[in-house]
Tab-separated table of C-alpha atoms in Angstrom:
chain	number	residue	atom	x	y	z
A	661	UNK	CA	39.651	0.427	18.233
A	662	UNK	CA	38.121	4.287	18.843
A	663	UNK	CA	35.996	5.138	21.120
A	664	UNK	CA	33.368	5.793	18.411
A	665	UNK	CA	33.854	2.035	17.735
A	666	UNK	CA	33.443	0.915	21.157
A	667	UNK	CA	30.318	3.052	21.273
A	668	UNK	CA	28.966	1.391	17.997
A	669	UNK	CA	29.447	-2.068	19.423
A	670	UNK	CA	27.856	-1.518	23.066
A	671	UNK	CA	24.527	0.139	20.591
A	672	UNK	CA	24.447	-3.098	18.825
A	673	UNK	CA	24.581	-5.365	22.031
A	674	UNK	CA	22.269	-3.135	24.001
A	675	UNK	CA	19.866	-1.609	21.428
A	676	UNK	CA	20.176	-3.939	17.953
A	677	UNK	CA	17.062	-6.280	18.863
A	678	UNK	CA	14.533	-2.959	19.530
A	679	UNK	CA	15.349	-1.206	15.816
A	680	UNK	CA	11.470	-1.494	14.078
A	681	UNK	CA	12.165	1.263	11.865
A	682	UNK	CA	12.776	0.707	8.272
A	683	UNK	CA	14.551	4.009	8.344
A	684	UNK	CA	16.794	3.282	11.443
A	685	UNK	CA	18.106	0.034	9.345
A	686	UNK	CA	18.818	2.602	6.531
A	687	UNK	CA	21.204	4.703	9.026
A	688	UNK	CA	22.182	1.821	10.758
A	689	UNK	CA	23.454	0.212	7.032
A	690	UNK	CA	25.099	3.646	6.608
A	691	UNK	CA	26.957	3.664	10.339
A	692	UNK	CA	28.348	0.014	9.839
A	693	UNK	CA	29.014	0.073	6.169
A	694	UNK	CA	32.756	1.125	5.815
A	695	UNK	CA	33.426	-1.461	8.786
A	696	UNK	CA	33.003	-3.829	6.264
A	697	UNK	CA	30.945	-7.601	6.292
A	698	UNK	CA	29.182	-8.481	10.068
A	699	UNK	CA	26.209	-10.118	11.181
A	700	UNK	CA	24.453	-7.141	12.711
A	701	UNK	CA	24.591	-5.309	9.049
A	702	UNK	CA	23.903	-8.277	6.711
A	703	UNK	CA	20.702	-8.814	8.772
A	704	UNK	CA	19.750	-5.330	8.135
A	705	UNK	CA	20.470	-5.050	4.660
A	706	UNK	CA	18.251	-8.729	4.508
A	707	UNK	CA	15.490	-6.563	6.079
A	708	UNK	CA	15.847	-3.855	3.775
A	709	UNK	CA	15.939	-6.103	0.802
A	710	UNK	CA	12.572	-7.844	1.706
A	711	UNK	CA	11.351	-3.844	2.131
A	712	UNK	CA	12.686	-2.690	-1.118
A	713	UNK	CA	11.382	-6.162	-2.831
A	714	UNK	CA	8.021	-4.704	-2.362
A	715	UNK	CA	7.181	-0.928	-4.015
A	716	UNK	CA	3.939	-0.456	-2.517
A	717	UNK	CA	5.197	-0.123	1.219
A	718	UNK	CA	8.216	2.180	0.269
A	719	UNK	CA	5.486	4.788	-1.250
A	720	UNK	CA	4.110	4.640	2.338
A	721	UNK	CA	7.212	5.867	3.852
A	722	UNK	CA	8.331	9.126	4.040
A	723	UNK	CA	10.794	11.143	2.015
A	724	UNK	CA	13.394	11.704	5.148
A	725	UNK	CA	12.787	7.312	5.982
A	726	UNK	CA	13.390	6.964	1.977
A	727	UNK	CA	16.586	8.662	1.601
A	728	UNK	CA	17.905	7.646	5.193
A	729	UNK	CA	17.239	3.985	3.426
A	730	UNK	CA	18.984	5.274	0.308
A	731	UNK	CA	22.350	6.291	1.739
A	732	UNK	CA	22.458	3.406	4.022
A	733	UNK	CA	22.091	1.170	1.373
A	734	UNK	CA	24.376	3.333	-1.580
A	735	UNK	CA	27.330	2.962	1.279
A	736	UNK	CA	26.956	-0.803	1.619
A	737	UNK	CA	26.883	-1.207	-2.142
A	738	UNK	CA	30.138	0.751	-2.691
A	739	UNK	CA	31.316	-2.243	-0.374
A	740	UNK	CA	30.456	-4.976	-2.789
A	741	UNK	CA	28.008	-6.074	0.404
A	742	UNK	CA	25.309	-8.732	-1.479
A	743	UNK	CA	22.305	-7.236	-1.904
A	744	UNK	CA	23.153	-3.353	-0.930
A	745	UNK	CA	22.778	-2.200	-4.910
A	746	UNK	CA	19.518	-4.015	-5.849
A	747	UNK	CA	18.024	-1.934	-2.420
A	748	UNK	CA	19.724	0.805	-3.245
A	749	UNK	CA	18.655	0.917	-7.318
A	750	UNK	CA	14.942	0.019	-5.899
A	751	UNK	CA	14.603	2.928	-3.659
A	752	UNK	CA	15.603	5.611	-5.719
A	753	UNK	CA	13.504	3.888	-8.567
A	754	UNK	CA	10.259	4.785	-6.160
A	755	UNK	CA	11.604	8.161	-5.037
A	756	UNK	CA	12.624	9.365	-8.641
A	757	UNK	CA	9.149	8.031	-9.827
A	758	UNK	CA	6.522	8.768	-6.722
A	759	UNK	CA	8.112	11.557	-4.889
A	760	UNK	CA	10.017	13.816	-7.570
A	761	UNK	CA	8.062	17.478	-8.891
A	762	UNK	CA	8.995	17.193	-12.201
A	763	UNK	CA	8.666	21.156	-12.861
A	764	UNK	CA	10.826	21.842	-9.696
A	765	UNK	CA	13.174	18.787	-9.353
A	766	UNK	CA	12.116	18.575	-5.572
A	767	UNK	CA	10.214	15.933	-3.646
A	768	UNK	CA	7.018	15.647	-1.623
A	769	UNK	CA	7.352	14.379	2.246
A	770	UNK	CA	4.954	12.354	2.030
A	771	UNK	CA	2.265	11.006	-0.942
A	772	UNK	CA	-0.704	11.100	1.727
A	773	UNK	CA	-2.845	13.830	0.681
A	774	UNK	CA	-2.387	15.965	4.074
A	775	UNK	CA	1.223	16.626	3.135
A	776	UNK	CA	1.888	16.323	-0.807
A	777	UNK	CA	3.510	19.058	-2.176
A	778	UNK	CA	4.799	20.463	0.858
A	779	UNK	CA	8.407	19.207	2.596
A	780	UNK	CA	10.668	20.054	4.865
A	781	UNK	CA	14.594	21.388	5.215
A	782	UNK	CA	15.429	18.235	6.875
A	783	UNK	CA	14.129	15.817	4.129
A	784	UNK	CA	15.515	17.940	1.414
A	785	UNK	CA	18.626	17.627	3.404
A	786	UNK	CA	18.629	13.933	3.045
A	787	UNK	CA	17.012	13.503	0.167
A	788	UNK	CA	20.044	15.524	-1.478
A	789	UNK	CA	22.866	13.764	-0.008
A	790	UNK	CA	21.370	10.338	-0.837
A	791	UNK	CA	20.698	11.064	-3.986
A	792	UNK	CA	24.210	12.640	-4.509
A	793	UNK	CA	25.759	9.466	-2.945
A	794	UNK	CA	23.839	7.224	-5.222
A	795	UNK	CA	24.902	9.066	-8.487
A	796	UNK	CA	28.570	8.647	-7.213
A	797	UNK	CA	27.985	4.776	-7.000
A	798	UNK	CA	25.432	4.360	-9.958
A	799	UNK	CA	26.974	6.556	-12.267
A	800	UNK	CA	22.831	7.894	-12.612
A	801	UNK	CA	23.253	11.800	-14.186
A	802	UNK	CA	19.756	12.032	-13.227
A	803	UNK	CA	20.478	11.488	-9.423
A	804	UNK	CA	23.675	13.679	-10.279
A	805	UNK	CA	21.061	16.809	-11.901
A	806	UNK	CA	18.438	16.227	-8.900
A	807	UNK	CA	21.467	16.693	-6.294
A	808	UNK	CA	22.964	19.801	-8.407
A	809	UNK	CA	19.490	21.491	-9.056
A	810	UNK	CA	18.430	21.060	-5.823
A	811	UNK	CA	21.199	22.544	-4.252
A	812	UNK	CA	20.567	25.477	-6.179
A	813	UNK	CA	17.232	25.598	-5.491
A	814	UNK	CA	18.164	25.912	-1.809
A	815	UNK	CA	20.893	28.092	-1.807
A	816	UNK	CA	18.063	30.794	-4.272
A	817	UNK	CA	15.624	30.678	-0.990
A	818	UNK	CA	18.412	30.966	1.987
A	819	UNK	CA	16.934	33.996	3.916
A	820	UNK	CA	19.138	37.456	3.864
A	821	UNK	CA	20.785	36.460	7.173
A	822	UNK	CA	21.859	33.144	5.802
A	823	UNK	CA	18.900	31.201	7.490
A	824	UNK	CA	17.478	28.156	5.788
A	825	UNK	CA	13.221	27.837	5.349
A	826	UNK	CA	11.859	25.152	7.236
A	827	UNK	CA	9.025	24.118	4.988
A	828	UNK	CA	8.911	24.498	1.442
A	829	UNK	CA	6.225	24.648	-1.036
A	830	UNK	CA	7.533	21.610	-3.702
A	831	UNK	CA	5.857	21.968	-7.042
A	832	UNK	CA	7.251	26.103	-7.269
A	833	UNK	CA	10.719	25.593	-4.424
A	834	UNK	CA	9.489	28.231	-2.572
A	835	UNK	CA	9.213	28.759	1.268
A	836	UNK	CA	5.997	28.819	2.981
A	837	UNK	CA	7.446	29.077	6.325
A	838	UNK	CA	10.597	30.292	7.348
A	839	UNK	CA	10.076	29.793	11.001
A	840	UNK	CA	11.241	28.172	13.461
A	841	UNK	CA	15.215	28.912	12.230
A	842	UNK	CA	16.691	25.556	13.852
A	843	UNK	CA	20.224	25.668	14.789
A	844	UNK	CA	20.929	21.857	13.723
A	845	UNK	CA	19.936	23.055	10.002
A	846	UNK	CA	22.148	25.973	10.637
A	847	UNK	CA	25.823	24.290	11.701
A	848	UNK	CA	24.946	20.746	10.428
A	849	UNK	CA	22.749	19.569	8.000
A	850	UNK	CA	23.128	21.861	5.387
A	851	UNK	CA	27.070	21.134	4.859
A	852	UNK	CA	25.726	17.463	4.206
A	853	UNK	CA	24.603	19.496	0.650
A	854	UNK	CA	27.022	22.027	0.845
A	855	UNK	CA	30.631	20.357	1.260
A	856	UNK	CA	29.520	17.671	-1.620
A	857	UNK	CA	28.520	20.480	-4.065
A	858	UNK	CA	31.963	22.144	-3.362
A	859	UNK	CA	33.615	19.124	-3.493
A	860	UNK	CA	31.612	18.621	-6.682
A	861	UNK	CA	32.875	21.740	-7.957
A	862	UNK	CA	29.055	23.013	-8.693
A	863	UNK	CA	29.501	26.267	-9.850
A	864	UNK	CA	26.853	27.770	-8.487
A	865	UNK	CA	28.148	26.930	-5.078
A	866	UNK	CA	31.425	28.126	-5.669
A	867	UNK	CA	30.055	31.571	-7.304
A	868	UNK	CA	28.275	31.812	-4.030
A	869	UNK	CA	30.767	31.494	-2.037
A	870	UNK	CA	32.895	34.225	-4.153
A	871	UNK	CA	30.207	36.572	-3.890
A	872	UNK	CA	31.299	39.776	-1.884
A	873	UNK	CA	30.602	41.304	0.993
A	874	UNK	CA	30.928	42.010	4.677
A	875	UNK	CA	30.813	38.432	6.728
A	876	UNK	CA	30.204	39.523	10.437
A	877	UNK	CA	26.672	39.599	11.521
A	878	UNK	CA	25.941	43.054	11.742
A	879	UNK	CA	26.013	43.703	8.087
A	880	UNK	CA	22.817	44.276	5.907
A	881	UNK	CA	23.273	40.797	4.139
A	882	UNK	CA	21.933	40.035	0.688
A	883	UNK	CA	20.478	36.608	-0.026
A	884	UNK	CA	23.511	35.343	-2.156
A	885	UNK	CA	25.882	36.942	1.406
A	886	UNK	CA	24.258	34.909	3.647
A	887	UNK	CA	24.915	32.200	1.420
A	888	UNK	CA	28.061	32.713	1.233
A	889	UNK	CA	28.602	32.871	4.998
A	890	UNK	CA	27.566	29.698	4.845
A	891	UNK	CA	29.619	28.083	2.991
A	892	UNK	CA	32.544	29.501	4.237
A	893	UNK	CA	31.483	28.316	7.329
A	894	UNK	CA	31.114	24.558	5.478
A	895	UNK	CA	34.729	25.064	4.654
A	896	UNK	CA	36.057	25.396	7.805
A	897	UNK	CA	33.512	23.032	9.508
A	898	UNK	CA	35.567	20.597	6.915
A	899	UNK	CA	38.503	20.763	8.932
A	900	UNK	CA	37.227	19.646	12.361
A	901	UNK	CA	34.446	17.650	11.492
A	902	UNK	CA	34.737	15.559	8.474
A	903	UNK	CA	31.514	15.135	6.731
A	904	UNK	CA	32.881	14.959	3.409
A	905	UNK	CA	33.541	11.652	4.350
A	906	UNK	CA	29.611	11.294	4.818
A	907	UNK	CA	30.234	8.624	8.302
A	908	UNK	CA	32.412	10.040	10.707
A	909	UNK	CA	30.672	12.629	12.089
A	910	UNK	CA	27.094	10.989	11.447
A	911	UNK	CA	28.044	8.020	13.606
A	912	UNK	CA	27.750	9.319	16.524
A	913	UNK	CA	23.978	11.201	15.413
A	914	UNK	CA	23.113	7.768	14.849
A	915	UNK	CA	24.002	6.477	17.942
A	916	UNK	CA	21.607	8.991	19.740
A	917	UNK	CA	18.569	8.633	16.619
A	918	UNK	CA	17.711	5.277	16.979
A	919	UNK	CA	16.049	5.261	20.484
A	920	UNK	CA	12.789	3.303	21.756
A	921	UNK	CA	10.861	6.373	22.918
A	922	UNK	CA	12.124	9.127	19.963
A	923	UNK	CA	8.904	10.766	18.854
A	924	UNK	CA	8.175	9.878	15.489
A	925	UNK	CA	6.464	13.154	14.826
A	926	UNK	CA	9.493	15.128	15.589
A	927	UNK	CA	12.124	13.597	14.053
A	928	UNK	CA	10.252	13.742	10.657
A	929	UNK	CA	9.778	17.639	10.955
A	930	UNK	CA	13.877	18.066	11.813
């Protein structure tokens, strides 16, 4: 047993009961999923199933609560757990069909009018690795093009010192605001899009990451540098911190998400 074991199982004694979030039982599904059948996950994937059974309350979620529901559920179904795919098939039916910008391949936060069109770094973050995960397990090429575009798509508006935007403008994938620079999008969640696509051998990633040029900080970056910084930096993240293997290091990020007094507010904007 690790200690990141013995940390899981003292979360589910102590905390399990006070989850409300829809979202929290997608990470939740995601953190328990390769430790194979219990009684704390098959009651969250029953929750999730009565949530996905019904279209009209997934549209009211958000994109970041959406995917975070989406990879949860895509890592139970690679299990064989019952009822993991149909959750999993259902919620990328409603983010495919509600939340996708056809012309750029992106997706809204949110469908309220106050935030349509517009989203975040963090819930592009998500909504790429989910929807890369579920093309792995569905064999979908249209979750597979959204993942590979999208990448793209973010690697074309990485600012010349390798900084990623934090809100983007959907319907054209530009930014509309670059700052705050947050260092969690900086050393984290971008290699949960950026070790896949190299996995994935995406050449645009790996043409990226060939481009030349100086990689200390003082240099006059281009765009396509920075991004390249990045990515080398993804590489050798690989080593210490495994997030190609999409749990290990997200296990213990979980462990500190799901909390009773988390603002809502600011965990959507991460």
């Amino acid at each position: 047993v690790t200690e990141v074991d013995r940390m899981i199982d003292r979360f589910l004694d102590r905390q399990y009961r006070a989850i409300r979030s829809a979202a929290d039982f997608g990470l939740l599904s995601l953190l328990l999923a390769d430790r194979g059948p219990a009684p704390e996950l098959e009651q969250t994937l029953h929750k999730l199933g009565e949530l996905a059974a019904a279209p009209s309350a997934l549209r009211r979620l958000s994109l970041q609560d959406l995917s975070w529901i989406l990879w949860g559920a895509t890592a139970a179904a690679q299990q064989k757990l019952a009822g993991a795919a149909r959750v999993a098939h259902d919620v990328f039916a409603v983010v495919r069909n509600d939340f996708v910008d056809a012309s750029s391949g992106l997706a809204t936060h949110r469908r309220s009018l106050y935030r349509r069109g517009l989203v975040s770094f963090g819930s592009t973050v998500y909504f790429l690795r989910s929807s890369y995960e579920y093309s792995r397990f569905a064999g979908d090429p249209y979750a597979h093009q959204l993942f590979s575009d999208g990448v793209q798509k973010m690697i074309d508006v990485q600012g010349p010192s390798g900084e990623w935007p934090w809100l983007l403008r959907v319907r054209t994938a530009t930014p509309i605001q670059f700052y705050p620079v947050f260092s969690v999008h900086q050393d984290s969640m971008a290699m949960l899009f950026l070790l896949p696509a190299l996995d994935d051998g995406m050449n645009g990633a790996r043409s990226t990451a060939a481009s030349p040029g100086r990689s200390d900080e003082t240099s006059s970056a281009s765009r396509c540098c920075g991004a390249s910084r990045t990515l080398r930096i993804a590489r050798s993240s690989e080593q210490t911190c495994s997030l190609a293997s999409s749990v290990t290091c997200g296990r213990r990020a979980m462990l500190r998400s799901v909390s009773r007094t988390a603002p809502r507010m600011e965990r959507e904007y991460v």
